[in-house]
XYZ file of C-alpha atoms in Angstrom:
645
model
C 118.479 45.378 168.206
C 117.739 47.987 165.563
C 117.350 46.535 162.105
C 120.405 46.838 159.895
C 120.960 46.445 156.195
C 121.780 42.846 155.385
C 125.413 42.107 154.801
C 126.631 45.290 156.483
C 128.661 45.360 159.678
C 127.118 48.310 161.506
C 126.418 49.266 165.094
C 123.098 51.133 165.201
C 122.467 50.677 168.897
C 119.920 48.715 170.880
C 116.398 49.684 171.696
C 113.394 50.915 169.855
C 114.133 54.566 170.599
C 117.384 54.483 168.655
C 115.589 52.866 165.711
C 112.782 55.422 165.763
C 115.235 58.321 165.933
C 117.120 56.900 162.957
C 113.893 56.869 160.962
C 113.097 60.423 162.048
C 116.535 61.517 160.803
C 115.892 59.820 157.443
C 112.488 61.480 157.154
C 113.967 64.848 158.115
C 116.615 64.612 155.376
C 113.942 63.716 152.824
C 111.914 66.719 154.015
C 114.937 69.011 153.640
C 115.559 67.870 150.066
C 111.860 68.064 149.204
C 111.425 71.449 150.887
C 114.323 73.056 149.036
C 112.895 71.658 145.795
C 109.216 72.458 146.449
C 109.597 76.014 147.658
C 112.849 77.282 146.187
C 113.247 75.537 142.829
C 116.003 73.285 144.151
C 118.363 76.228 144.643
C 119.724 78.256 147.541
C 120.487 81.393 145.549
C 117.465 83.026 147.129
C 117.700 84.204 150.692
C 114.626 82.287 151.809
C 116.069 79.029 150.498
C 119.255 79.630 152.447
C 117.423 80.234 155.704
C 115.082 77.261 155.231
C 117.912 74.832 154.564
C 119.961 76.190 157.473
C 117.144 75.743 159.958
C 116.480 72.267 158.619
C 120.161 71.559 159.140
C 119.946 72.872 162.712
C 116.965 70.597 163.343
C 118.900 67.695 161.858
C 121.738 68.414 164.280
C 119.279 68.219 167.180
C 117.835 64.882 166.029
C 121.312 63.515 165.399
C 122.372 64.623 168.898
C 119.371 62.839 170.452
C 120.142 59.697 168.471
C 123.767 59.873 169.586
C 122.880 60.346 173.254
C 120.520 57.357 173.176
C 123.155 54.984 171.836
C 124.350 52.464 174.473
C 127.881 52.525 175.843
C 130.464 51.301 173.378
C 128.262 52.056 170.364
C 129.062 55.755 170.097
C 131.538 55.732 167.234
C 132.918 58.218 164.755
C 133.438 56.916 161.230
C 136.363 58.831 159.657
C 134.883 58.429 156.163
C 132.255 60.947 157.238
C 134.949 63.628 156.931
C 135.854 62.593 153.368
C 134.966 65.967 151.830
C 136.311 68.200 154.619
C 139.672 68.861 152.837
C 137.743 70.041 149.790
C 135.565 72.361 151.890
C 138.651 73.769 153.615
C 140.191 74.525 150.226
C 136.981 76.217 149.055
C 136.914 78.386 152.182
C 140.485 79.539 151.528
C 139.673 80.077 147.842
C 136.639 82.194 148.696
C 138.596 84.230 151.232
C 141.841 84.745 149.318
C 141.500 83.990 145.595
C 138.048 84.604 144.173
C 137.152 87.961 142.620
C 133.487 87.311 143.462
C 133.210 86.207 147.111
C 129.504 87.107 147.145
C 128.961 84.308 144.595
C 131.454 81.918 146.138
C 129.882 82.003 149.584
C 126.563 80.758 148.197
C 128.282 77.781 146.587
C 130.332 77.117 149.726
C 127.139 77.275 151.771
C 125.437 74.579 149.654
C 128.535 72.352 149.632
C 128.776 72.547 153.436
C 125.168 71.419 153.717
C 125.834 68.483 151.395
C 128.908 67.449 153.409
C 126.894 67.537 156.656
C 124.217 65.315 155.108
C 126.948 62.925 153.954
C 128.312 62.752 157.514
C 124.891 62.159 159.088
C 123.845 59.468 156.589
C 127.157 57.611 157.021
C 126.591 57.489 160.777
C 122.858 57.434 161.416
C 120.935 56.252 158.326
C 122.195 52.702 157.960
C 119.222 50.377 158.466
C 117.176 49.211 155.507
C 113.959 50.625 156.974
C 115.444 54.102 157.486
C 116.831 54.124 153.973
C 113.497 53.122 152.473
C 111.850 55.943 154.422
C 114.321 58.397 152.901
C 113.895 56.903 149.429
C 110.116 56.886 149.789
C 110.077 60.561 150.699
C 112.200 61.471 147.700
C 110.124 59.258 145.380
C 107.066 61.157 146.603
C 108.852 64.338 145.561
C 109.372 62.775 142.143
C 105.680 61.974 141.755
C 104.737 65.522 142.757
C 107.236 66.834 140.202
C 105.611 64.577 137.607
C 102.207 66.117 138.299
C 103.599 69.623 137.878
C 105.486 68.580 134.722
C 102.343 67.160 133.130
C 100.419 70.359 133.882
C 103.237 72.438 132.383
C 103.473 70.174 129.356
C 99.791 69.994 128.462
C 97.886 72.813 130.165
C 99.974 75.922 130.889
C 103.535 75.898 129.594
C 104.462 79.052 131.503
C 103.049 78.186 134.935
C 105.417 77.661 137.870
C 104.267 76.450 141.318
C 106.598 78.868 143.129
C 104.914 81.866 141.516
C 105.890 83.881 138.498
C 106.315 82.338 135.074
C 108.671 79.854 133.472
C 111.352 81.602 131.451
C 110.320 82.127 127.859
C 113.307 80.158 126.574
C 111.855 77.045 128.271
C 108.349 77.435 126.850
C 106.975 74.001 125.991
C 109.467 72.216 128.256
C 108.483 71.034 131.721
C 110.653 72.333 134.566
C 108.669 70.912 137.508
C 109.611 72.753 140.677
C 112.997 73.783 139.270
C 114.085 76.832 137.355
C 115.200 74.871 134.290
C 114.143 71.552 132.710
C 117.588 69.944 132.824
C 117.461 69.871 136.630
C 114.155 67.991 136.544
C 115.680 65.501 134.090
C 118.622 64.985 136.456
C 116.249 64.365 139.383
C 114.589 61.619 137.362
C 118.000 60.034 136.723
C 118.582 59.786 140.463
C 115.067 58.491 141.208
C 114.521 55.891 138.475
C 116.950 53.195 139.782
C 115.060 52.488 143.045
C 111.651 51.623 141.503
C 113.442 49.953 138.592
C 115.227 47.643 141.030
C 111.919 46.762 142.697
C 110.306 46.067 139.313
C 113.109 43.710 138.266
C 113.622 41.951 141.613
C 112.017 38.509 141.242
C 112.018 38.056 145.037
C 109.394 40.795 145.421
C 105.674 40.255 145.319
C 103.677 40.969 142.180
C 102.090 44.111 143.641
C 105.471 45.643 144.513
C 106.904 44.844 141.087
C 103.884 46.264 139.242
C 103.954 49.460 141.307
C 107.702 49.772 140.727
C 107.248 49.327 136.978
C 104.431 51.873 136.898
C 106.596 54.418 138.685
C 109.439 53.807 136.250
C 107.078 54.492 133.328
C 105.830 57.649 135.045
C 109.397 58.886 135.554
C 110.220 58.062 131.909
C 107.291 60.258 130.915
C 108.457 63.071 133.181
C 111.999 62.782 131.828
C 110.824 63.083 128.241
C 108.653 66.115 129.077
C 111.800 68.043 130.023
C 113.045 67.778 126.414
C 116.572 67.620 127.842
C 119.110 66.497 125.282
C 121.778 65.954 127.917
C 119.255 63.985 129.943
C 118.528 61.650 127.028
C 122.219 61.095 126.342
C 122.671 60.189 130.028
C 119.634 57.975 130.573
C 120.303 55.571 127.708
C 123.606 54.156 129.060
C 122.146 54.316 132.577
C 119.274 52.014 131.558
C 121.708 49.571 129.993
C 123.786 49.596 133.174
C 120.657 49.087 135.274
C 119.592 46.128 133.183
C 122.978 44.477 133.717
C 123.325 45.223 137.437
C 119.749 44.552 138.530
C 119.413 41.122 136.890
C 121.177 37.766 137.020
C 122.110 35.670 134.010
C 123.548 37.177 130.841
C 120.531 36.430 128.649
C 118.194 38.155 131.078
C 120.547 41.103 131.467
C 120.776 41.692 127.732
C 117.051 41.201 127.286
C 116.093 43.566 130.109
C 118.564 46.252 128.952
C 117.132 46.070 125.424
C 113.561 46.120 126.770
C 114.254 49.219 128.871
C 115.657 51.041 125.837
C 112.639 50.058 123.767
C 110.169 51.169 126.449
C 111.906 54.515 126.898
C 112.018 54.912 123.114
C 108.279 54.275 122.871
C 107.578 56.853 125.576
C 109.885 59.315 123.840
C 108.463 58.910 120.341
C 104.905 58.822 121.648
C 105.478 62.132 123.393
C 107.236 63.620 120.346
C 104.131 63.024 118.251
C 101.991 64.818 120.851
C 104.394 67.674 121.562
C 106.063 69.433 118.636
C 108.623 70.944 120.995
C 110.050 67.492 121.767
C 110.484 66.439 118.167
C 111.739 69.825 117.005
C 114.367 70.160 119.711
C 115.865 66.733 119.087
C 115.703 67.169 115.336
C 117.754 70.322 115.830
C 120.256 68.336 117.873
C 120.690 65.827 115.053
C 121.342 68.732 112.671
C 123.774 70.376 115.148
C 121.438 73.318 115.541
C 119.934 75.051 118.539
C 123.041 75.048 120.710
C 124.875 78.328 121.024
C 125.632 78.963 124.674
C 127.885 75.972 125.289
C 129.960 76.889 122.240
C 130.902 80.053 124.125
C 131.004 78.722 127.684
C 133.177 75.646 127.220
C 136.122 77.477 125.593
C 135.866 80.202 128.227
C 135.986 77.694 131.098
C 138.957 75.914 129.550
C 140.861 79.167 129.041
C 140.177 80.180 132.643
C 141.577 76.838 133.767
C 144.711 77.258 131.648
C 145.217 80.730 133.131
C 145.192 79.380 136.715
C 145.581 75.595 136.493
C 146.718 74.853 140.052
C 144.304 76.585 142.448
C 141.864 78.038 139.900
C 140.465 81.540 139.645
C 138.474 81.238 142.873
C 135.185 79.605 143.809
C 132.291 81.413 142.134
C 134.559 83.300 139.712
C 133.245 81.893 136.429
C 130.187 84.191 136.023
C 132.419 87.221 136.557
C 135.276 86.262 134.252
C 134.041 84.004 131.466
C 133.039 86.498 128.781
C 136.357 88.335 128.920
C 138.047 85.438 127.137
C 135.857 84.426 124.187
C 134.140 86.182 121.263
C 130.622 87.090 122.387
C 127.940 88.375 120.029
C 125.165 88.880 122.559
C 124.577 90.489 125.911
C 123.814 87.305 127.879
C 125.097 86.888 131.396
C 125.955 83.300 132.346
C 126.296 81.975 135.871
C 127.493 78.504 134.955
C 129.670 76.804 132.348
C 127.025 74.123 131.656
C 129.618 71.514 132.594
C 130.425 71.058 136.257
C 133.719 69.382 135.431
C 134.939 72.317 133.342
C 133.647 74.885 135.814
C 135.313 73.108 138.722
C 138.614 73.211 136.852
C 138.121 76.898 136.051
C 137.077 77.910 139.574
C 139.055 75.508 141.747
C 141.890 74.292 139.539
C 143.480 70.868 139.765
C 143.518 71.025 143.575
C 139.773 71.519 143.956
C 138.981 69.071 141.149
C 141.031 66.286 142.750
C 139.695 66.978 146.265
C 136.093 66.771 145.020
C 136.033 64.295 142.164
C 138.802 62.065 143.467
C 136.657 60.808 146.389
C 133.441 61.063 144.371
C 134.581 59.006 141.390
C 136.612 56.751 143.666
C 133.450 55.781 145.539
C 131.587 55.321 142.270
C 134.273 53.066 140.752
C 134.661 50.999 143.929
C 130.905 50.562 144.088
C 130.676 49.503 140.448
C 133.476 46.968 140.870
C 131.863 45.518 143.994
C 128.465 45.193 142.343
C 129.938 43.582 139.224
C 131.980 41.165 141.324
C 128.891 40.064 143.261
C 126.489 40.298 140.322
C 124.429 37.285 141.423
C 124.112 38.436 145.041
C 120.897 40.350 145.761
C 121.416 40.951 149.469
C 120.584 44.271 151.085
C 124.115 45.643 150.857
C 124.394 44.948 147.143
C 120.892 46.311 146.514
C 121.761 49.731 147.942
C 125.104 49.720 146.153
C 123.472 48.907 142.809
C 120.760 51.558 143.187
C 123.307 54.228 144.135
C 125.820 53.273 141.438
C 123.287 53.251 138.596
C 121.739 56.579 139.598
C 125.072 58.291 140.178
C 126.504 57.029 136.877
C 123.588 58.591 135.002
C 123.933 61.773 137.044
C 127.690 61.938 136.370
C 127.124 61.556 132.634
C 124.522 64.346 132.597
C 126.796 66.493 134.741
C 129.276 66.698 131.861
C 126.896 68.979 129.959
C 125.069 70.788 132.768
C 125.534 72.500 136.146
C 123.795 69.924 138.340
C 126.227 70.299 141.253
C 125.096 73.919 141.496
C 121.494 72.854 142.217
C 121.571 72.122 145.969
C 118.610 69.743 146.132
C 120.283 67.554 143.488
C 123.629 67.975 145.237
C 122.100 66.864 148.554
C 120.555 63.735 147.036
C 123.803 62.891 145.275
C 125.783 63.087 148.526
C 123.191 60.925 150.317
C 123.676 58.204 147.701
C 127.453 58.562 147.935
C 127.130 58.003 151.682
C 125.426 54.655 151.012
C 128.449 53.541 149.002
C 130.921 54.887 151.575
C 129.129 52.977 154.360
C 129.941 49.690 152.631
C 133.597 50.261 151.828
C 134.870 52.211 154.820
C 134.064 50.460 158.080
C 136.782 51.884 160.303
C 135.312 53.259 163.523
C 136.689 55.259 166.443
C 134.883 54.476 169.684
C 134.276 57.409 172.030
C 134.360 55.910 175.522
C 133.692 59.132 177.440
C 129.888 59.221 177.323
C 129.517 62.606 178.995
C 132.105 64.177 176.717
C 130.360 62.735 173.668
C 127.021 64.181 174.772
C 128.544 67.598 175.377
C 130.204 67.505 171.961
C 126.948 66.776 170.166
C 125.017 69.455 172.079
C 127.731 72.005 171.285
C 127.632 71.056 167.595
C 123.854 71.526 167.467
C 124.156 74.892 169.231
C 126.871 76.002 166.804
C 124.728 75.139 163.783
C 121.757 77.048 165.210
C 123.964 80.028 166.086
C 125.422 79.971 162.598
C 121.901 80.200 161.201
C 121.117 83.252 163.345
C 124.419 85.106 163.174
C 125.650 84.370 159.645
C 122.976 83.049 157.333
C 120.204 85.401 158.404
C 122.146 88.576 157.469
C 123.257 86.947 154.227
C 119.631 86.123 153.478
C 118.558 89.719 154.086
C 121.320 91.131 151.898
C 120.552 88.721 149.057
C 116.806 89.239 149.332
C 116.927 93.044 149.377
C 119.448 93.289 146.549
C 117.540 90.819 144.408
C 114.279 92.705 144.954
C 115.902 96.057 144.188
C 117.509 94.675 141.009
C 114.101 93.514 139.780
C 112.644 96.971 140.416
C 115.453 98.668 138.498
C 114.995 96.257 135.590
C 111.267 97.056 135.536
C 111.905 100.809 135.621
C 114.412 100.634 132.755
C 111.955 98.621 130.686
C 109.285 101.258 131.255
C 111.658 104.049 130.248
C 112.596 102.181 127.069
C 108.884 101.906 126.251
C 108.468 105.674 126.660
C 106.536 105.489 129.917
C 107.139 107.946 132.779
C 109.452 106.902 135.588
C 107.781 105.652 138.779
C 109.489 107.731 141.463
C 108.095 105.748 144.386
C 109.329 102.455 142.952
C 112.755 103.966 142.309
C 112.946 105.245 145.875
C 112.008 101.787 147.191
C 114.823 100.209 145.190
C 117.317 102.809 146.380
C 116.288 102.289 149.999
C 116.674 98.515 149.671
C 120.206 98.891 148.312
C 121.069 101.196 151.207
C 119.597 98.775 153.759
C 121.526 95.855 152.230
C 124.788 97.781 152.496
C 124.114 98.522 156.158
C 124.189 94.762 156.750
C 127.161 94.086 154.471
C 129.086 97.126 153.309
C 131.326 94.957 151.101
C 128.513 93.450 149.039
C 129.528 94.384 145.502
C 126.186 93.750 143.696
C 124.436 96.197 146.055
C 126.978 98.957 145.316
C 126.686 98.386 141.558
C 122.874 98.312 141.717
C 122.736 101.432 143.867
C 124.802 103.263 141.287
C 122.314 102.335 138.559
C 119.413 103.439 140.758
C 120.989 106.827 141.478
C 121.569 107.388 137.785
C 117.838 107.008 137.135
C 117.056 109.865 139.535
C 118.194 112.339 136.878
C 114.931 111.681 135.020
C 113.044 112.979 138.061
C 115.426 115.808 138.941
C 117.244 116.994 135.774
C 118.879 119.927 137.582
C 120.587 117.509 139.960
C 122.202 115.542 137.127
C 125.844 116.522 137.931
C 125.510 115.425 141.556
C 123.609 112.267 140.590
C 126.342 111.295 138.125
C 129.048 111.898 140.728
C 127.234 109.700 143.255
C 126.623 106.916 140.731
C 130.245 106.918 139.547
C 131.405 106.805 143.167
C 129.270 103.703 143.746
C 130.651 102.003 140.635
C 134.182 102.839 141.795
C 133.447 101.364 145.232
C 132.163 98.151 143.639
C 135.367 97.841 141.609
C 137.563 98.554 144.619
C 135.894 95.823 146.678
C 136.201 93.170 143.987
C 138.012 92.493 140.761
C 136.780 95.101 138.227
C 134.773 93.606 135.371
C 134.028 94.959 131.936
C 130.366 95.438 132.870
C 131.312 97.674 135.783
C 133.607 99.794 133.614
C 130.911 100.035 130.915
C 128.255 101.061 133.468
C 130.653 103.696 134.752
C 131.158 104.952 131.202
C 127.405 105.149 130.609
C 127.039 107.204 133.781
C 129.759 109.641 132.766
C 128.358 109.919 129.233
C 125.257 111.602 130.651
C 127.398 114.725 131.175
C 128.837 116.076 127.894
C 131.628 117.710 129.876
C 132.801 114.267 131.039
C 132.828 112.678 127.591
C 136.561 111.997 127.772
C 136.198 110.145 131.082
C 133.389 108.053 129.599
C 135.572 107.062 126.654
C 138.397 106.134 129.016
C 136.049 103.916 131.046
C 134.913 102.108 127.929
C 138.513 101.590 126.877
C 139.104 99.942 130.250
C 136.111 97.684 129.607
C 137.389 96.748 126.158
C 140.763 95.964 127.639
C 139.075 93.307 129.759
C 136.669 91.984 127.090
C 138.166 92.715 123.648
C 136.097 89.978 121.969
C 132.665 91.231 123.064
C 130.820 92.556 120.013
C 127.993 94.197 122.006
C 130.579 96.166 123.971
C 132.174 97.442 120.749
C 128.739 98.554 119.528
C 128.099 100.429 122.777
C 131.538 102.020 122.477
C 130.802 103.123 118.923
C 127.507 104.698 119.999
C 129.415 106.672 122.617
C 132.137 107.827 120.198
C 129.716 109.018 117.527
C 128.462 111.720 119.912
C 131.640 113.560 118.979
C 131.688 114.176 115.210
C 135.477 114.312 115.289
C 135.536 110.701 116.507
C 133.659 109.398 113.442
C 136.623 107.306 112.153
C 137.087 105.696 115.567
C 133.339 104.972 115.820
C 133.323 103.296 112.408
C 136.400 101.292 113.390
C 134.600 100.122 116.540
C 131.615 98.954 114.470
C 133.958 97.212 112.056
C 135.533 95.364 114.989
C 132.066 94.314 116.175
C 131.317 93.030 112.676
C 134.532 90.983 112.666
C 133.454 89.297 115.895
C 129.864 88.803 114.748
C 129.899 88.562 110.931
C 126.589 89.133 109.254
C 125.101 91.310 111.991
C 122.533 93.185 109.932
C 121.983 95.870 112.560
C 125.683 96.777 112.587
C 125.821 96.799 108.783
C 122.780 99.088 108.568
C 124.213 101.434 111.212
C 127.542 101.691 109.382
C 125.773 102.510 106.123
C 123.640 105.167 107.821
C 126.666 106.785 109.428
C 128.487 106.826 106.088
C 125.552 108.601 104.488
C 125.446 111.105 107.317
C 129.155 111.743 106.993
C 128.797 112.255 103.271
C 125.898 114.653 103.784
C 123.424 112.562 101.777
C 120.891 112.327 104.630
C 120.076 114.473 107.580
C 121.008 113.134 110.975
C 117.911 111.905 112.725
């Protein structure tokens, strides 16, 4: 009989083949998580990441089907807990179809959540033996060690290097990001990985070699965690270590002693690193002085206001990046995708309904697991071991999630749902036996075929649209930067970007970012063909109008439309009207008021209105020296004391 986790009532089937297939499934899941992290920074917001994860999911469906077919009669069961998150996914699908103003963003999130739910289902059913789970854990721990190597290189050799190509964003200079796009994600990965080797290090039943290796890996992961310089990560790991000390040991004296020792060891690693890396000490010193944090001060109030506007069903999955800066005073031009708190963003996007459907089961499993582990605190059987490892890691992850967008990083989301499946396997043992063997086989084959077809028919076009639009956007950004620097416009590069937008719209004519980008590209053609400016402006404005018709108009779209119209002096009035529309949507955006003032001042008769616009920008962003200097210059011009430059 296939080996099962001790203390767990499971039916994994007889025969070596079933056991080997279970281990293959575990290894495949580890490879999917590692692959998404290695090659795509843990995210699926690139087309290639979407296709890779979909094909891995199709392969997983094939392996799961083979495992299912090889089960003996009477052992083919469906565990209803595997469908725990289906109501939430159904709500998200409706939200993305009916409610959201940004379905092109929502479908990416829905895509990742569907993958996580499938992994949850498979792990609940087919990854239940101790050996299979250790294979999965071992694969993910290998990912952690690889991430450590990258983090050390980024921390000590080249702070801007990234293994996926390109450079680490300048704002993260001096902070290790590993394979991810930001350091907080690497810190969260360490939170999920530390409990397993920590348990091995503290388990007195293990041999000395295993305990020493476990302790060494814990120290290595501490080092990696500190290299991220993640304040949220530090605030999450400290209570997690205390919890681990209490749950992984027996006897109150030993629990207290181990918890204190873990805090001391982490503190030594932290302070040792802070003396070697000024970035570490400086960032945390700023935290103690309440400095260095500006984005969350804007994002949290915006997310809360969005929730209050639509508290029941939310504003729609993926709506936050489109709507947030219409509700709060903004004194910069940043574009944010996430609220930096998954709990707040879930409330804003999905309302109470989505929040309850997601976090009700999630926190329910976590609380049940914690209670079970505490009740059996002196039992170190296999079932309790997996519960304790999952509970400690998920508690740290949940704490960090309060100040970051970890649920939006699919590789972290996948690993979280795998650990939730371990807890669900213990508490929910109800099974439905499928007696019709032939029908069961047909069902599994059909499911595998559907997943593969979905990858070909749905995900592939989405990948192409995302890839082409993303590439074209980068080209347009590069061309605008060159123009700002006084360099001539590269006509071939502009034509490539325009062609990519057109090709993307052939695949999905309702893809709003492609319409908006195409409008910006067309507007640049006037630098190559000045005589065609009227036609170019008409075409660009038509594209901006199409983008607004397909989705909820945003202030950025209205402002881009106004900039396009402002190119033609004869359409000055239309440009002003477009900017007034933008200000109606984002009245607390100081940069928008400055842009509006720069448009108004083109008409000398509108000088009072232009000054009033700058004054409004100054009220939103007091002390803005650039605005103050501009107002003084305009006053001097109006008074005739200086010549207009």
